[in-house]
Coordinates of C-alpha atoms in Angstrom, one line a residue:
M1 CA 100.4 98.5 75.5
A2 CA 98.4 100.7 73.1
K3 CA 97.6 104.2 74.1
K4 CA 93.8 103.6 73.7
T5 CA 94.0 100.5 75.9
I6 CA 95.9 102.3 78.6
S7 CA 93.5 105.2 78.4
F8 CA 90.5 102.9 78.8
L9 CA 92.0 101.1 81.7
I10 CA 92.7 104.4 83.5
F11 CA 89.1 105.4 82.9
L12 CA 87.9 102.1 84.3
T13 CA 90.2 102.4 87.3
F14 CA 89.1 105.9 88.3
F15 CA 85.4 105.2 87.6
I16 CA 85.6 102.4 90.2
I17 CA 87.6 104.6 92.7
Y18 CA 85.3 107.6 92.3
D19 CA 82.1 105.6 92.3
A20 CA 83.2 103.7 95.4
G21 CA 84.0 106.8 97.3
S22 CA 81.1 108.9 96.0
F23 CA 78.7 110.6 98.5
S24 CA 76.4 108.2 100.4
K25 CA 74.1 111.1 101.1
I26 CA 73.7 114.4 99.3
S27 CA 76.5 116.5 100.7
F28 CA 76.7 120.1 101.8
G29 CA 77.3 123.0 99.4
D30 CA 75.4 123.7 96.2
G31 CA 74.6 120.1 95.5
I32 CA 71.1 120.1 96.9
G33 CA 70.2 123.0 94.6
F34 CA 71.4 121.1 91.5
V35 CA 69.5 117.9 92.6
L36 CA 66.4 120.0 93.2
D37 CA 66.6 121.4 89.6
V38 CA 66.8 118.0 88.2
E39 CA 64.1 116.6 90.4
K40 CA 61.7 119.2 89.0
R41 CA 62.4 117.9 85.5
D42 CA 62.0 121.3 84.0
F43 CA 64.7 122.6 81.5
L44 CA 66.4 125.8 82.5
L45 CA 65.7 128.5 80.0
D46 CA 68.1 131.3 81.2
F47 CA 71.9 131.6 81.2
T48 CA 73.6 133.0 84.3
P49 CA 76.9 132.1 86.0
L50 CA 74.9 130.1 88.6
T51 CA 72.6 128.1 86.4
H52 CA 75.3 126.1 84.5
F53 CA 73.0 125.7 81.6
L54 CA 74.5 122.6 79.8
Y55 CA 75.3 120.8 83.1
I56 CA 71.8 121.0 84.5
N57 CA 69.9 120.5 81.3
T58 CA 71.9 117.4 80.4
A59 CA 70.9 116.0 83.8
V60 CA 67.3 117.0 83.4
F61 CA 67.3 115.3 80.0
F62 CA 68.4 112.0 81.5
S63 CA 65.9 112.3 84.4
K64 CA 62.9 113.5 82.2
F65 CA 63.2 111.3 79.2
L66 CA 65.1 108.2 80.5
G67 CA 63.3 108.1 83.9
M68 CA 66.5 108.2 85.9
D69 CA 66.4 109.2 89.6
S70 CA 67.7 112.7 90.1
V71 CA 70.2 111.8 92.8
A72 CA 71.6 108.9 90.7
V73 CA 71.9 111.2 87.6
M74 CA 73.8 113.8 89.5
R75 CA 76.2 111.1 90.9
L76 CA 76.9 109.9 87.4
M77 CA 77.3 113.5 86.2
S78 CA 80.3 113.8 88.5
V79 CA 81.8 110.2 88.4
I80 CA 81.7 109.5 84.7
P81 CA 83.0 112.9 83.4
A82 CA 85.7 112.8 86.1
A83 CA 86.9 109.4 85.1
I84 CA 86.9 110.4 81.4
T85 CA 88.8 113.5 82.2
V86 CA 91.6 111.6 84.0
S87 CA 91.9 109.2 81.0
L88 CA 92.2 112.2 78.6
V89 CA 94.9 113.7 80.8
F90 CA 96.9 110.6 79.9
V91 CA 96.2 111.2 76.2
L92 CA 97.3 114.9 76.6
I93 CA 100.6 113.9 78.2
K94 CA 101.2 111.3 75.5
E95 CA 101.1 114.1 72.9
L96 CA 104.5 115.4 74.3
I97 CA 105.9 112.3 76.1
E98 CA 106.6 108.8 74.7
E99 CA 107.2 107.0 78.0
N100 CA 104.0 105.3 79.2
W101 CA 105.2 105.0 82.8
I102 CA 105.7 108.7 83.1
A103 CA 102.3 109.5 81.5
V104 CA 100.5 106.9 83.7
M105 CA 102.3 108.1 86.9
S106 CA 101.5 111.7 86.2
T107 CA 97.9 110.9 85.4
F108 CA 97.4 109.2 88.7
V109 CA 98.9 112.3 90.4
F110 CA 96.1 114.3 88.9
G111 CA 93.4 111.7 89.5
F112 CA 94.3 111.6 93.2
S113 CA 94.6 115.4 93.6
F114 CA 92.3 116.5 96.4
T115 CA 90.3 119.1 94.6
F116 CA 89.5 117.0 91.5
W117 CA 88.9 113.9 93.5
R118 CA 86.5 115.7 95.8
S119 CA 84.7 117.2 92.7
A120 CA 84.3 113.7 91.4
E121 CA 82.6 112.5 94.5
T122 CA 80.0 115.2 95.2
V123 CA 77.2 116.9 93.3
E124 CA 79.0 119.8 91.6
V125 CA 79.7 121.1 88.1
Y126 CA 83.4 121.1 88.2
A127 CA 84.1 117.5 87.1
F128 CA 81.8 118.0 84.2
N129 CA 83.4 121.3 83.4
A130 CA 86.9 119.7 83.6
L131 CA 85.9 117.3 80.8
W132 CA 85.3 120.2 78.4
V133 CA 88.5 122.0 79.5
I134 CA 90.7 119.0 78.9
L135 CA 89.1 118.5 75.5
F136 CA 89.8 122.1 74.6
V137 CA 93.4 121.9 75.7
L138 CA 94.0 118.5 74.1
Y139 CA 92.7 119.6 70.7
A140 CA 94.5 122.9 70.9
I141 CA 97.8 121.0 71.4
K142 CA 96.8 118.6 68.5
S143 CA 96.2 121.6 66.2
L144 CA 99.7 122.9 66.9
R145 CA 101.4 119.5 66.4
H146 CA 99.4 117.8 63.6
D147 CA 98.2 118.8 60.2
S148 CA 94.5 117.8 60.5
Q149 CA 92.3 120.7 59.6
N150 CA 89.5 119.5 61.8
Y151 CA 91.4 120.1 65.0
M152 CA 91.4 123.9 64.8
V153 CA 87.6 124.0 64.1
T154 CA 87.0 121.6 66.9
V155 CA 88.9 123.8 69.4
G156 CA 86.6 126.8 68.7
V157 CA 83.5 124.6 69.1
L158 CA 84.7 123.1 72.3
L159 CA 85.6 126.5 73.9
G160 CA 82.2 127.8 72.9
I161 CA 80.4 124.8 74.4
S162 CA 82.5 125.0 77.6
L163 CA 81.1 128.4 78.3
W164 CA 77.6 126.9 78.5
V165 CA 78.9 124.7 81.3
H166 CA 80.8 127.3 83.3
I167 CA 81.4 131.0 82.4
Q168 CA 84.8 130.7 84.2
N169 CA 86.1 129.2 80.9
I170 CA 86.2 132.7 79.4
M171 CA 89.6 132.8 81.0
L172 CA 90.8 130.4 78.3
L173 CA 89.9 133.0 75.6
P174 CA 93.4 134.6 75.6
A175 CA 95.0 131.2 75.0
Y176 CA 92.5 130.6 72.2
L177 CA 93.3 133.9 70.5
F178 CA 97.0 133.1 70.8
L179 CA 96.3 129.8 69.1
L180 CA 94.4 131.5 66.3
Y181 CA 97.4 133.8 65.7
Q182 CA 99.8 130.8 65.6
V183 CA 97.8 129.0 62.9
K184 CA 96.7 132.1 61.0
S185 CA 98.3 130.8 57.8
D186 CA 95.4 128.4 57.6
R187 CA 92.9 131.2 57.0
R188 CA 89.9 129.0 56.1
N189 CA 89.9 126.8 59.2
T190 CA 91.0 129.7 61.5
A191 CA 88.0 131.7 60.3
I192 CA 85.6 128.7 60.7
S193 CA 86.9 128.0 64.2
L194 CA 86.5 131.7 65.2
L195 CA 83.0 131.9 63.6
S196 CA 81.9 128.7 65.4
F197 CA 83.1 130.1 68.7
V198 CA 81.4 133.5 68.2
I199 CA 78.1 131.9 67.2
I200 CA 78.0 129.5 70.1
F201 CA 79.0 132.3 72.5
S202 CA 76.5 134.7 71.1
L203 CA 73.7 132.2 71.5
M204 CA 74.0 132.6 75.3
F205 CA 73.0 136.3 75.0
Y206 CA 70.1 135.3 72.7
V207 CA 68.8 132.8 75.2
N208 CA 68.7 135.5 77.9
H209 CA 67.1 137.9 75.4
L210 CA 64.2 135.5 74.9
Q211 CA 63.7 135.4 78.7
H212 CA 63.9 139.3 78.8
I213 CA 67.1 139.1 80.9
E214 CA 69.8 141.8 80.6
M215 CA 72.9 140.8 78.7
K216 CA 75.2 141.5 81.6
Y217 CA 73.7 138.6 83.6
V218 CA 75.6 136.2 81.3
F219 CA 78.6 137.2 83.4
A220 CA 77.1 138.5 86.6
S221 CA 74.7 137.1 89.1
K222 CA 71.7 139.0 90.1
N223 CA 72.2 138.1 93.8
G224 CA 75.9 137.7 94.0
H225 CA 78.5 140.4 94.8
W226 CA 81.7 138.3 94.1
I227 CA 83.0 140.4 91.2
Q228 CA 82.7 143.6 93.1
S229 CA 84.2 142.0 96.2
T230 CA 87.2 140.8 94.1
F231 CA 88.0 144.3 93.0
D232 CA 87.5 145.7 96.5
Q233 CA 90.2 143.6 98.1
S234 CA 93.0 145.2 100.0
L235 CA 96.7 144.5 99.4
M236 CA 96.7 142.2 102.5
D237 CA 93.7 140.4 101.1
L238 CA 95.6 139.8 97.9
V239 CA 98.6 138.4 99.8
K240 CA 96.3 136.1 101.7
D241 CA 94.8 134.9 98.4
V242 CA 98.3 134.0 97.1
V243 CA 99.1 132.1 100.4
K244 CA 95.9 130.2 100.1
A245 CA 96.6 129.3 96.4
V246 CA 100.0 128.0 97.3
S247 CA 98.5 126.0 100.2
F248 CA 95.9 124.4 97.8
L249 CA 98.7 123.6 95.4
V250 CA 100.8 121.8 98.0
Y251 CA 97.8 119.9 99.4
N252 CA 96.8 118.8 95.9
F253 CA 100.2 117.8 94.5
N254 CA 102.5 117.6 97.5
V255 CA 106.1 116.7 96.5
F256 CA 105.2 116.3 92.8
I257 CA 105.1 120.1 92.4
L258 CA 108.9 120.0 92.7
F259 CA 109.0 118.5 89.2
S260 CA 106.9 121.2 87.6
M261 CA 109.7 123.9 87.2
S262 CA 112.0 121.4 85.3
G263 CA 109.0 120.5 83.2
I264 CA 108.3 124.2 82.3
V265 CA 111.9 124.7 81.2
H266 CA 111.8 121.5 79.2
L267 CA 108.5 122.5 77.6
Y268 CA 109.8 125.9 76.6
K269 CA 113.0 124.5 75.1
N270 CA 111.5 121.7 73.1
F271 CA 107.9 122.8 72.4
K272 CA 108.1 126.6 72.3
T273 CA 104.7 127.3 70.5
E274 CA 102.9 124.8 72.7
S275 CA 104.5 126.2 75.8
L276 CA 103.3 129.7 75.0
F277 CA 99.8 128.5 74.6
L278 CA 99.9 126.6 77.9
F279 CA 101.5 129.5 79.7
T280 CA 98.8 131.9 78.5
A281 CA 96.1 129.5 79.6
S282 CA 97.8 129.0 82.9
V283 CA 98.3 132.6 83.8
F284 CA 94.7 133.6 83.3
T285 CA 93.1 130.5 84.9
V286 CA 95.3 130.5 88.0
G287 CA 95.1 134.3 88.3
F288 CA 91.3 134.2 88.3
A289 CA 91.1 131.3 90.7
T290 CA 93.6 133.0 93.1
F291 CA 91.9 136.3 93.4
Y292 CA 88.2 135.6 92.8
A293 CA 86.6 136.5 96.2
V294 CA 84.5 133.5 97.0
S295 CA 84.9 131.1 99.9
D296 CA 85.2 128.0 97.7
N297 CA 87.6 129.4 95.1
Y298 CA 89.8 126.2 95.4
V299 CA 87.6 124.5 92.8
F300 CA 88.4 127.1 90.2
F301 CA 92.0 125.9 90.1
I302 CA 91.1 122.6 88.3
P303 CA 91.7 123.9 84.8
F304 CA 95.1 125.1 85.8
Y305 CA 95.8 121.8 87.6
I306 CA 95.2 119.9 84.3
I307 CA 98.0 122.0 82.7
L308 CA 100.2 121.7 85.8
T309 CA 100.0 117.9 85.5
L310 CA 101.6 118.2 82.1
F311 CA 104.4 120.3 83.5
I312 CA 104.9 117.7 86.2
A313 CA 105.1 114.9 83.6
L314 CA 107.7 116.8 81.6
G315 CA 109.7 117.5 84.7
I316 CA 109.8 113.8 85.6
K317 CA 110.9 113.0 82.0
T318 CA 113.7 115.6 82.2
L319 CA 115.0 114.5 85.6
S320 CA 114.6 110.7 85.0
S321 CA 117.7 110.9 82.8
K322 CA 119.7 111.9 85.9
Y323 CA 117.9 110.1 88.7
A324 CA 116.2 106.7 89.0
L325 CA 112.7 108.2 89.1
R326 CA 111.2 105.1 87.6
K327 CA 111.5 103.5 91.0
L328 CA 108.9 106.1 92.2
R329 CA 106.3 105.3 89.6
F330 CA 104.0 103.8 92.3
A331 CA 104.4 106.9 94.6
P332 CA 101.1 108.4 93.6
F333 CA 99.3 105.5 95.3
L334 CA 100.6 106.9 98.6
T335 CA 98.5 110.1 98.1
P336 CA 95.5 108.9 100.2
L337 CA 97.9 108.1 103.0
F338 CA 99.2 111.7 102.7
Y339 CA 95.6 113.0 103.2
L340 CA 95.1 110.7 106.2
C341 CA 98.4 111.8 107.8
S342 CA 97.5 115.4 107.2
L343 CA 94.2 114.9 108.9
Y344 CA 95.8 113.3 111.9
V345 CA 98.4 116.1 112.3
V346 CA 95.8 118.9 112.0
S347 CA 93.4 117.1 114.3
S348 CA 96.2 117.0 117.0
T349 CA 96.5 120.8 117.1
P350 CA 94.3 123.1 119.3
Q351 CA 93.1 125.0 116.3
G352 CA 92.3 121.8 114.5
K353 CA 90.3 120.4 117.4
K354 CA 88.4 123.7 117.7
F355 CA 87.6 123.7 114.0
H356 CA 86.6 120.1 114.1
Q357 CA 84.1 120.7 116.8
E358 CA 82.6 123.7 115.1
K359 CA 82.1 121.8 111.8
M360 CA 80.9 118.5 113.4
Y361 CA 77.5 119.0 111.7
K362 CA 79.2 117.9 108.5
N363 CA 81.7 115.5 110.0
G364 CA 84.3 118.1 111.0
L365 CA 87.9 118.1 109.6
T366 CA 87.2 114.8 107.8
Y367 CA 84.8 116.6 105.4
Y368 CA 87.4 119.2 104.7
M369 CA 90.6 117.1 104.5
L370 CA 89.6 113.8 102.9
P371 CA 88.4 113.8 99.3
W372 CA 86.1 110.8 99.5
L373 CA 82.5 111.2 100.8
H374 CA 81.4 107.6 101.3
D375 CA 79.3 107.3 104.6
N376 CA 79.1 111.1 104.9
I377 CA 76.6 113.2 106.8
G378 CA 74.0 114.5 104.4
C379 CA 72.2 117.8 104.2
I380 CA 68.8 116.1 104.1
E381 CA 69.2 114.5 107.5
F382 CA 70.8 117.8 108.7
T383 CA 67.7 119.6 107.6
L384 CA 65.3 117.1 109.1
R385 CA 67.0 117.4 112.4
D386 CA 66.7 121.2 112.1
A387 CA 70.3 121.3 113.4
Q388 CA 71.6 124.8 114.3
T389 CA 75.0 126.1 113.4
E390 CA 76.9 129.4 113.4
D391 CA 77.3 129.0 109.6
P392 CA 74.4 130.5 107.5
M393 CA 72.3 127.5 106.4
I394 CA 69.0 129.2 105.6
V395 CA 69.2 128.8 101.8
L396 CA 70.4 125.2 102.1
K397 CA 67.6 124.2 104.5
K398 CA 65.0 126.0 102.3
T399 CA 66.2 124.1 99.2
A400 CA 66.4 120.8 101.1
R401 CA 62.8 121.2 102.4
E402 CA 61.5 121.9 98.8
F403 CA 63.3 118.8 97.6
I404 CA 61.8 116.7 100.5
Q405 CA 58.3 117.9 99.5
L406 CA 58.8 116.7 96.0
R407 CA 60.2 113.3 97.0
K408 CA 57.3 112.8 99.5
K409 CA 55.0 112.3 96.5
Y410 CA 56.5 108.8 95.9
Q411 CA 58.9 108.1 98.8
S412 CA 58.5 107.6 102.6
M413 CA 60.3 109.9 105.0
E414 CA 62.5 107.0 106.0
E415 CA 63.7 106.6 102.5
I416 CA 64.2 110.3 102.0
R417 CA 66.3 110.6 105.1
K418 CA 68.8 108.2 103.5
L419 CA 69.3 110.4 100.5

């Protein structure tokens, strides 16, 4: 079967999966803030780490000019980019692997990984951001493997645009500079690529200049203290960060991570230049995600997980010559069962039961351990009940109430409660 056909079928499969499991009601977290921004139908005119300029303004465009409902827009802004990203992971793997069964198997491993699956089913920027990351990585690999002059220019443009989605992607800059060095013999296209990136990157500062915002706020939040907290961590904090990162890795990829080391060795032996680019991108993205001092740092691992999936695919290819791994090609479909079993085990422990009760306002352990959000408890109904928790919910409730006031102009309270 042709690569394009398989890629499309993968997109269609995951679109159905992600759409079916998508949030029934606006979930907890930053989602209500994003939906509120779109509901106002006003374009954001400043660039900060929390505004996610391109993500929000794309959604505002669909809502403002196409008359789409803000909640529906934000659902599609997760589901569609996520499904496209998974299909492009397959295309990326096929750049280095001929066997379709390995590429499809590994792609499903990524598509069912907890963090990415959850990002596809809630209102968040990370699925949309993953689309730009996979495009950057894919065209970077193409520029190293093929002669097309357009690939290198495209890489610079894609990296520049990705920063308008999430400033985290600045961690891909070292890999991009390495790429420029590797293709330096093509001076013209290297220069155009770099110039394109610099112009797109510089425009972020210009946007803030027009709004009389200091340049530093492109990278730092006015209200956040996460960067300073990151550098203030003790040695024990750093150790805990590493333990959490490993735990996230195991929960996302379970037994499939065992293939990654063989894949890394195979990659270095057979695709040395590509391997050095991918290693550089991996080190900075996983390092940032591991030590960044925020409570939800697990989502920042997604760019690394994209590259890790390629390592896993190469590992399967390497070991399949010794073992009958083809018999395991349907194993990724057991991943949902792994999440359900994990939930059952943790729910049986005293600590799990205690945590479950403490977080019942958002469906307890189910919310934290299952990636799908269909039939979830929403933050709107939580706000309307004026439920009390030990967790700080002042900002969420304030944002939800503002959203409710806007929707009351054309919806009944009964309809709003279902959002």
